[in-house]
Coordinates of C-alpha atoms in Angstrom, one line a residue:
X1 CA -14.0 29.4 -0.6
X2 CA -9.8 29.1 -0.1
X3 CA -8.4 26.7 -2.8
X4 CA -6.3 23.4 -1.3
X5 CA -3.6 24.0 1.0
X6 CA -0.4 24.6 -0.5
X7 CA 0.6 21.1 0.1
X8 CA -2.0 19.5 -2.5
X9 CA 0.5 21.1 -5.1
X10 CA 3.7 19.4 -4.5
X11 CA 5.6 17.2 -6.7
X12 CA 5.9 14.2 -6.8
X13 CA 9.0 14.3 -4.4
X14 CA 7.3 16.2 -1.8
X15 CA 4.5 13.6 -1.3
X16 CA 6.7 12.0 1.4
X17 CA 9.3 15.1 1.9
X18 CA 6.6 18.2 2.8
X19 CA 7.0 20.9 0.2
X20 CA 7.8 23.8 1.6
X21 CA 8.1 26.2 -1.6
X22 CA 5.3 28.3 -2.8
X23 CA 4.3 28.2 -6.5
X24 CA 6.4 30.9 -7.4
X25 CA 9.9 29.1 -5.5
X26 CA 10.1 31.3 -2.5
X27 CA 9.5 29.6 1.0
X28 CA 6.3 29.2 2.3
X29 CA 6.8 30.4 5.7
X30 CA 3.1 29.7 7.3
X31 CA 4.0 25.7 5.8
X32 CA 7.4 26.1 7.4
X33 CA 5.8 26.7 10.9
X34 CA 3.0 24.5 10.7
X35 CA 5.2 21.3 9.7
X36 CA 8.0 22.3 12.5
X37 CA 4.4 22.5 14.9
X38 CA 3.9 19.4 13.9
X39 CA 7.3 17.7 14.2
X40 CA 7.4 19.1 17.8
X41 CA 3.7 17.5 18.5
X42 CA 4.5 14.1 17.5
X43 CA 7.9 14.2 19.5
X44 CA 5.9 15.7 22.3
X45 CA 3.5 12.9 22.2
X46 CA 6.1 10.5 21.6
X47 CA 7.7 11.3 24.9
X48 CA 4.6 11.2 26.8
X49 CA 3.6 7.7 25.3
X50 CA 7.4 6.3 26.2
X51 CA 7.0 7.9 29.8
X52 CA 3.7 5.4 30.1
X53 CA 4.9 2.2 29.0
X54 CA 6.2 0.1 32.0
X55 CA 10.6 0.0 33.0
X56 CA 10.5 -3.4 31.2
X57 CA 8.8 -2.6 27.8
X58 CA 11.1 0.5 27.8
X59 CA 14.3 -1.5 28.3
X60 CA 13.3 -4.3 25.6
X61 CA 12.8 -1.3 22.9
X62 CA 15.9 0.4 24.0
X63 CA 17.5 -2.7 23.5
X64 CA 15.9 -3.5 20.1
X65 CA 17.0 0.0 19.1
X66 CA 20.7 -0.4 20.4
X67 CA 20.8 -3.8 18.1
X68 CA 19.2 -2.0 15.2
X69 CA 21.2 0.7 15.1
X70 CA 24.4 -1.7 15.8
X71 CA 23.2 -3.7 12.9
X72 CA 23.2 -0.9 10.6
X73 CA 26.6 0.5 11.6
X74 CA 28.9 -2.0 12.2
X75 CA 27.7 -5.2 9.9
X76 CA 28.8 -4.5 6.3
X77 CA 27.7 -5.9 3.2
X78 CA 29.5 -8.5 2.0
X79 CA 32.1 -7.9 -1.3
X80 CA 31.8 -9.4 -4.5
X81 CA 34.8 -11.5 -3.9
X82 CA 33.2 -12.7 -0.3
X83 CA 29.9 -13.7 -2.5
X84 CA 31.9 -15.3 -4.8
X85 CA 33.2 -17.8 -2.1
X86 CA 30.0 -18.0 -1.1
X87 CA 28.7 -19.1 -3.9
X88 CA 31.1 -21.7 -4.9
X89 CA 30.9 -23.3 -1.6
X90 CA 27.0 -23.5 -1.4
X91 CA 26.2 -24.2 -5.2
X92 CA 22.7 -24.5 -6.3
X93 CA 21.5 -23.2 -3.0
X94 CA 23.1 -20.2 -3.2
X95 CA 20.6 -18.1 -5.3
X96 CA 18.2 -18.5 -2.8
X97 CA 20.5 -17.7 0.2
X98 CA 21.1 -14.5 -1.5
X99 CA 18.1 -13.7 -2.4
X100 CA 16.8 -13.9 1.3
X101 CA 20.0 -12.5 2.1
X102 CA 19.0 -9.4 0.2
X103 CA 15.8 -8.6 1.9
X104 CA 17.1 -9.0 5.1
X105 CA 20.3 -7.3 4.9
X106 CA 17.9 -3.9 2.9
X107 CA 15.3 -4.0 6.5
X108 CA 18.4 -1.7 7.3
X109 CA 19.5 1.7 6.5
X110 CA 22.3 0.1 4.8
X111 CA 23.1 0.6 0.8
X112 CA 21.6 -2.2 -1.5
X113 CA 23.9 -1.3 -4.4
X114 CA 26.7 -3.8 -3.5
X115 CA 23.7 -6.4 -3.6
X116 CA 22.3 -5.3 -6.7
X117 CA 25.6 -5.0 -8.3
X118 CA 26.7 -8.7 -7.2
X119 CA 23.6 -9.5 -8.7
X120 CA 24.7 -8.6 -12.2
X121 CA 27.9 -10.4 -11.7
X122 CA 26.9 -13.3 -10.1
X123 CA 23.6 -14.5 -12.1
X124 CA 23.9 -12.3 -15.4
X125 CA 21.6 -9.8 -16.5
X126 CA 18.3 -11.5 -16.6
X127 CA 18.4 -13.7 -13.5
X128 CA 19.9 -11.0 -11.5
X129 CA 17.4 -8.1 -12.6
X130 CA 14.6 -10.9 -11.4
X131 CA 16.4 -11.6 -8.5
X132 CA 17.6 -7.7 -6.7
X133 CA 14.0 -6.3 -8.2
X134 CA 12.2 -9.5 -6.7
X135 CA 13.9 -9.1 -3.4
X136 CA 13.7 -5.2 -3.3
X137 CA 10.0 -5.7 -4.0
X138 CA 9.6 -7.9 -1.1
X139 CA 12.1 -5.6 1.3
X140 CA 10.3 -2.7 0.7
X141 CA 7.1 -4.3 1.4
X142 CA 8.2 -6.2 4.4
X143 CA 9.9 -2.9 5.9
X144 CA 6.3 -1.1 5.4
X145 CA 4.4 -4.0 7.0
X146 CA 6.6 -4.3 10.3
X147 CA 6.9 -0.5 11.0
X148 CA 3.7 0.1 10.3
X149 CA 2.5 -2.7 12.6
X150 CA 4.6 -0.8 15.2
X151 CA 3.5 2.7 14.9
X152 CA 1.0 3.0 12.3
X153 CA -2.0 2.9 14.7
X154 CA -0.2 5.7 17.0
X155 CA 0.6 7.7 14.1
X156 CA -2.5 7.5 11.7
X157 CA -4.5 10.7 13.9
X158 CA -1.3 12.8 13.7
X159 CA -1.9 12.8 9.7
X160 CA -4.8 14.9 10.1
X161 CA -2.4 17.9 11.1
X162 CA -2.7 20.5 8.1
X163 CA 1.0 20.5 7.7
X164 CA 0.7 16.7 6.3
X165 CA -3.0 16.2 5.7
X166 CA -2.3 17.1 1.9
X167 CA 0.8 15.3 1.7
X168 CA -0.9 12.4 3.4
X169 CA -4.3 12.8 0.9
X170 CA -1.7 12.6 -2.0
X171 CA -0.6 9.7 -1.2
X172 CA -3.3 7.5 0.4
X173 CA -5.3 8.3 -3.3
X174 CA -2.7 8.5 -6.1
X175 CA 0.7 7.1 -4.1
X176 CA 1.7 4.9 -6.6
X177 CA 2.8 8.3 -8.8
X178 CA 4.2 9.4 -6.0
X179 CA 6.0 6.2 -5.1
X180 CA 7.4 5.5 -8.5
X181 CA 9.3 9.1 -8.7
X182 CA 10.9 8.9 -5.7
X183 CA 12.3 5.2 -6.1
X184 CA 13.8 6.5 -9.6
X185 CA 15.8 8.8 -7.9
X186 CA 19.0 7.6 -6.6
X187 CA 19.5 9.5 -4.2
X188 CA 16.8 9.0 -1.7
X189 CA 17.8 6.1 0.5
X190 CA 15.9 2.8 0.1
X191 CA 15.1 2.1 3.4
X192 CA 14.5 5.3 5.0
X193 CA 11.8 5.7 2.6
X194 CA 10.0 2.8 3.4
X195 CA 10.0 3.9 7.0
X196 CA 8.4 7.0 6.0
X197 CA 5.8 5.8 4.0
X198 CA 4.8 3.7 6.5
X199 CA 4.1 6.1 8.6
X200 CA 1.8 7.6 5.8
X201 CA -1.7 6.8 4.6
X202 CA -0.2 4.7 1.0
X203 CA -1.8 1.6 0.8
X204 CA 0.5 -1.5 0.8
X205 CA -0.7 -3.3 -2.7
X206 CA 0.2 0.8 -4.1
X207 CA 3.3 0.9 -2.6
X208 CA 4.9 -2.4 -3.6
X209 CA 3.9 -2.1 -7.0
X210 CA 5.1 1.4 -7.1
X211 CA 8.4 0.4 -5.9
X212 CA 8.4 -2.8 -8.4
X213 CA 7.6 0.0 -10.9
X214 CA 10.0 3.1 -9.7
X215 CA 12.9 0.5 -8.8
X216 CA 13.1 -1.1 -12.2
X217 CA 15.1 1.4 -14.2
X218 CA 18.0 1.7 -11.6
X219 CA 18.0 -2.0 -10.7
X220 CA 18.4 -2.7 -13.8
X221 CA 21.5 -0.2 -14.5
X222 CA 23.7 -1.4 -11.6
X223 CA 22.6 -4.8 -12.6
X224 CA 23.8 -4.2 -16.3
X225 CA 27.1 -2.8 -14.9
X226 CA 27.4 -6.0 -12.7
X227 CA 27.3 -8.0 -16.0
X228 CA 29.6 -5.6 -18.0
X229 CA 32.2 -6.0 -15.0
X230 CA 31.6 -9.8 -15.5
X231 CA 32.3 -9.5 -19.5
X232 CA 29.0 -9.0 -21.2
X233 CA 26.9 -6.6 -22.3
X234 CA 23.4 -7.2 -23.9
X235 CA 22.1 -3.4 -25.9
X236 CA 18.3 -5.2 -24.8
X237 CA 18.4 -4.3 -21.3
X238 CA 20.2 -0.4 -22.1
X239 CA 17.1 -0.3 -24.7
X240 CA 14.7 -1.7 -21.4
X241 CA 16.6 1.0 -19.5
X242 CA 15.9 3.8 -21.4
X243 CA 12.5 2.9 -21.5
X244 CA 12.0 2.9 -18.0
X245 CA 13.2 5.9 -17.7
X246 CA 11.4 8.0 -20.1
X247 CA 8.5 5.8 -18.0
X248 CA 9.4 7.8 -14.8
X249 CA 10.0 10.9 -16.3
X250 CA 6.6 11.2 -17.5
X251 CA 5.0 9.9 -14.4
X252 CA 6.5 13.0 -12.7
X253 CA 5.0 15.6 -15.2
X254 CA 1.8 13.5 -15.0
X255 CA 1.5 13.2 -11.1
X256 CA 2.7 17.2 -11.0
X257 CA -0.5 18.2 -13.1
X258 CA -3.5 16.0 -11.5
X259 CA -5.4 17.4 -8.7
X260 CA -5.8 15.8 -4.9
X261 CA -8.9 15.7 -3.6
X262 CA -9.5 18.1 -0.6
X263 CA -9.4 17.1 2.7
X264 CA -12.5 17.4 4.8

């Protein structure tokens, strides 16, 4: 008997990104093909299902595309001095304008740190941590729910391909490791990743808690520098912070060591 497939041993970081290292940090090159095999089968696939769907379905989801992708370039966030006019002019509404503003605006590949930031300097530190980690709870989960809707049926047999059955196994049984890592790392973009997972096998009650979870530390840093830039500072949440942290870095080394069940 062959152990699990390479992928089974990823990190945490390569439960949504393949892994495509071998335990010893060379490239695995049989991985290598089988994922590009699969990238060319779902595009393949992808092409044939468009060609099927009748000249009117095709032109509405062009259309929807064009607007998305319109959306996401040419709309910009708003500055803090524009949410500050805002928020005189609509008073106690305003919090919950924003806060619905937020999830919105984030259903885009656009960056959430202006939000989150205004957050800090609009509400203070504890409102605004409860409201940008509220509504990036809610985004993230409402970004899963609609693409998945769309293309979660078409896409849940293509999982079974051995390039992303382990990655796919890893997540549909301990995602919520997985999940958490990646959100405390900055540098993966919000929304892109919750396209991506819905495309996977993670549960939704996994993922949203995940991202409550893996958000936190980071939501509350830019937060905490929205309040600074407003004038105060509160050593509580930099204690919360650090916390948080040391949270996430131990929910890597912990996700790194436990074994995924094989795939049958």
């Amino acid at each position: 008997m062959h152990g699990p497939p390479q992928a089974y041993r990823c990190s945490p970081a390569a439960a949504i990104t393949p892994c495509l290292t071998c335990g010893h940090g060379g490239v695995d090159w049989p991985l290598v093909r089988r994922f590009g095999q699969f990238v060319v089968g779902v595009v393949r696939d992808a092409v044939v299902a468009v060609k099927a769907w009748s000249w009117p379905r095709r032109l509405m989801v062009l259309l929807a595309l064009i607007a998305f992708v319109g959306v996401s370039v040419v709309v910009d966030v708003p500055s803090i001095a524009t949410l500050r006019q805002w928020a005189e002019a609509a008073g106690p509404w305003f919090l919950g304008l924003f806060w619905v503003g937020y999830v919105l605006i984030t259903q885009f590949p656009v960056p959430r740190t202006i939000l989150t930031l205004s957050s800090g300097v609009l509400f203070g530190p504890w409102v605004g941590v409860l409201v940008a980690l509220s509504a990036t709870t809610v985004a993230a989960a409402l970004s899963l729910s609609v693409v998945r809707g769309l293309l979660g049926d078409w896409m849940a047999p293509r999982l079974r391909h051995p390039a992303v059955a382990g990655i796919n196994a890893r997540l549909e049984q301990r995602g919520w490791l997985a999940v958490t890592s990646l959100r405390m790392i900055a540098g993966v973009p919000f929304s892109v990743m919750n396209y991506a997972a819905a495309l996977t096998s993670v549960p939704l009650g996994m993922f949203t808690v995940a991202t409550l979870a893996g958000s936190a530390p980071g939501t509350v840093v830019t937060v905490f520098l929205g309040d600074m830039l407003a004038g105060d500072l509160d050593p509580v949440v930099i204690g919360l912070t650090v916390a948080l942290a040391v949270a996430g870095f131990i929910g890597l080394a912990v996700d790194h060591r436990l074994p995924v069940k094989s795939v049958t």
